[in-house]
Structures are given as structure tokens and as C-alpha cells.
Amino acid sequence: MTEIIEAIKKSAKRIQKAINEEELTYAQSCNSSGEQQLKLDVQSDMIIEEELSKIASIKTIASEEKSDPITINENGTYLVGYDPLDGSSLVDVNLSVGSIFGIYEKSFDGKNLIASAYVVYGPRVELVVAGVKVERFVLQEDNFIFMQEICLKDKGKLNAPGATQKHWYPHHKELVESLFQEGYRLRYSGGMVPDLHQILCKGGGLFSYPGTNDKPEGKLRRVFEVFPFAYIFEKAGGEAINDKGVRLLELECGNIHATTPCFFGSKYEIEKVREFYANA
Ligand code: AHG
């Protein structure tokens, strides 16, 4: 496991360099969801694949940028699912982006996740790793220095509602509005990593990416985005559920690129989600 975290650190430093140096043009390819890939997406994917492929304990890797998982060592134990550069469309406006990693055993189902991590490329590079607890590190010179353990309070102040408002279901609109009526403040950049990082670091709040009437299963992918963050929120003392009130970590992976409606927050806000979605 330590060697996987070390590979994530090495990848993070190389990706940061690529963000600073790579031209922001499109590659001649689309990812498996049909989205056009930036050269930077392709470059970040290649960097992570290169670093993870050196590790004998990894059996399979699966990238958000590739249609299928790749077996790298038949006798390996771990499966790593990753989104190399989440929110990459924000790079050209110089907003923060991130890389997300889920470390699984046996299969990519939520229950088999045993650790997860993400990197935020912002004004500084930070790494958050969740094993038994959730720890935050900052890149200084060439090393990731421990900053703090992340623990959520029972109730936060931030509201990060994703997806196109025009397509929200009425009960979702009511949920979002009720939090604003309680004094919650809007914090949404369009990058899952910085948006969830803000909620984690400020002690709580709600990030929602619901099913909508044009995309009932939402947008965010289970294996690469949703399960890793669900694990982090639970370990930090929060909760992560779908629109049926089921823990995200109880969901199966299904198709490797399957999505799900998802809600991440502290206990109070997740209770609110349950309340507003109860009769949906
Ligand atoms: P992409 O990597 O294609 O830019 O998508 C980013 C993801 C996620 O990071 C973010 O939370 C969400 O898409 C934002 O989607 P909306 O703009 O639909 O809210």
C-alpha cells in the first residue's frame, strides 16, 4: 500500500509540471464517455499508468480516460481506479483541478474499497489520503508534508449543488433551497475535487450531484470519482448516499464507467437529503 501512495505522490508532481507546461489543446481522441480529451488528460493518464505499472502488488488499473481496465500483474492483489485529471476543462480558466484514486481488492465494487486518495492542483498542491483516518498533506519543495487530520463536524455551512438546474427534479430544488434558507452559502466551482476538498477542510456542508430529468443516473462515475470520495467522507465522520438513501459504498460497480446520483456531506445535511428524497 505504501508503494501505491508513493506512486501517487510521484504522479502528482509530474502532473503538476505538465499542467504548468503542457499546451491546452485537444488530443485527436475522445474518452469512453464520448468527451473530447485535452492533451493534458491524455498526458496525466499516461503518467499515472507509468507510475502504477511499476508496482508488483497491483493487479489491475482502470482509468476514467480508458474504456476498459488493464491487467498489469496477474498475481497482484490491488485494483486501482483513477480519474487522472478531474475537471480538466477548468485548467484553461486557471481554476483548481484534481486527480482521484480508489484502491480496491477483488473487484471495483464500493464495498471492496480499502483506501482512497486525491490530489488538488491549486495555488498549492495538496494530497489527501484516507486509510484508517483522513490525512491532508501539502507539497513543499519535493516532499508532501503532513498538515492535519480531516474530521467533519456534524453540520456545515456550505452548499455545492451540481448539474443543470433546469433539469433538477422539484424535490431536489426544494432541498437546495431549504439549505440556502437556513443560511448555507453557495460554493461550487465545477471541479469535484476542489469543491469536496473545500467542504472537507471547512468542516462540513453538502455536495450534491443528483439524477436529473435528462440524466437520471447523474454524471459522476462510481469507480473513479464517487466511491473514493464516499470512502473519504465516511472516514472523516460524514456520510455519502445515493438518491434512495443507500450508502454509496454499498453500490456495485456495474459497468466500469457507470454513474450514480450522489450526495456527500456531514450528518446533518445528509439527513436533510433523506428527508427531501423520502417521497421522491
Ligand atoms: P470534467 O472532468 O468533464 O470537467 O467534469 C468535471 C466533473 C466534476 O469534477 C464536477 O463536479 C462536475 O463534473 C461538474 O458538472 P456540472 O458542470 O454539470 O455541475
Tab-separated table of N, CA and C and ligand atoms in Angstrom, residues 35 86-89 162-163 188 190-192 207 209 219-220, ligand 1:
chain	number	residue	atom	x	y	z
A	35	GLU	N	-16.417	12.229	-24.390
A	35	GLU	CA	-15.952	13.601	-24.186
A	35	GLU	C	-14.607	13.764	-24.874
A	86	ASP	N	-9.453	15.254	-13.077
A	86	ASP	CA	-10.874	15.590	-12.986
A	86	ASP	C	-11.059	17.105	-13.098
A	87	GLY	N	-12.046	17.497	-13.899
A	87	GLY	CA	-12.323	18.926	-14.057
A	87	GLY	C	-11.341	19.597	-15.003
A	88	SER	N	-10.764	18.814	-15.918
A	88	SER	CA	-9.677	19.364	-16.747
A	88	SER	C	-10.125	20.557	-17.593
A	89	SER	N	-11.453	20.663	-17.837
A	89	SER	CA	-11.919	21.812	-18.628
A	89	SER	C	-11.744	23.119	-17.855
A	162	GLY	N	-24.546	20.433	-7.798
A	162	GLY	CA	-24.131	20.228	-9.187
A	162	GLY	C	-25.283	19.930	-10.130
A	163	ALA	N	-24.964	19.845	-11.402
A	163	ALA	CA	-25.880	19.513	-12.511
A	163	ALA	C	-26.653	20.751	-12.973
A	188	TYR	N	-19.434	26.487	-5.411
A	188	TYR	CA	-19.410	25.497	-6.489
A	188	TYR	C	-18.534	25.991	-7.627
A	190	GLY	N	-17.328	23.718	-10.079
A	190	GLY	CA	-17.453	22.827	-11.234
A	190	GLY	C	-16.332	21.801	-11.277
A	191	GLY	N	-15.511	21.795	-10.251
A	191	GLY	CA	-14.470	20.764	-10.102
A	191	GLY	C	-14.793	19.986	-8.840
A	192	MET	N	-15.057	18.702	-9.001
A	192	MET	CA	-15.447	17.896	-7.848
A	192	MET	C	-14.368	17.891	-6.762
A	207	PHE	N	-22.323	18.447	-0.792
A	207	PHE	CA	-22.051	18.427	-2.236
A	207	PHE	C	-23.055	17.453	-2.824
A	209	TYR	N	-24.636	15.798	-6.497
A	209	TYR	CA	-24.741	15.674	-7.950
A	209	TYR	C	-25.884	14.699	-8.191
A	219	LYS	N	-23.999	12.194	-13.329
A	219	LYS	CA	-22.846	12.313	-14.225
A	219	LYS	C	-21.600	11.646	-13.640
A	220	LEU	N	-21.497	11.646	-12.314
A	220	LEU	CA	-20.220	11.256	-11.711
A	220	LEU	C	-20.077	9.732	-11.650
B	1	AHG	P1	-14.978	17.215	-16.353
B	1	AHG	O1	-13.822	16.406	-15.819
B	1	AHG	O2	-15.578	16.640	-17.595
B	1	AHG	O3	-14.670	18.682	-16.453
B	1	AHG	O4	-16.177	17.047	-15.291
B	1	AHG	C1	-15.995	17.511	-14.009
B	1	AHG	C2	-16.996	16.836	-13.150
B	1	AHG	C3	-16.790	17.078	-11.674
B	1	AHG	O5	-15.488	17.380	-11.333
B	1	AHG	C4	-17.729	18.207	-11.350
B	1	AHG	O6	-18.191	18.123	-10.047
B	1	AHG	C5	-18.827	18.035	-12.339
B	1	AHG	O7	-18.266	17.383	-13.451
B	1	AHG	C6	-19.412	19.347	-12.749
B	1	AHG	O8	-20.501	19.125	-13.585
B	1	AHG	P2	-21.624	20.231	-13.814
B	1	AHG	O9	-20.964	21.358	-14.532
B	1	AHG	O10	-22.642	19.511	-14.647
B	1	AHG	O11	-22.190	20.654	-12.477
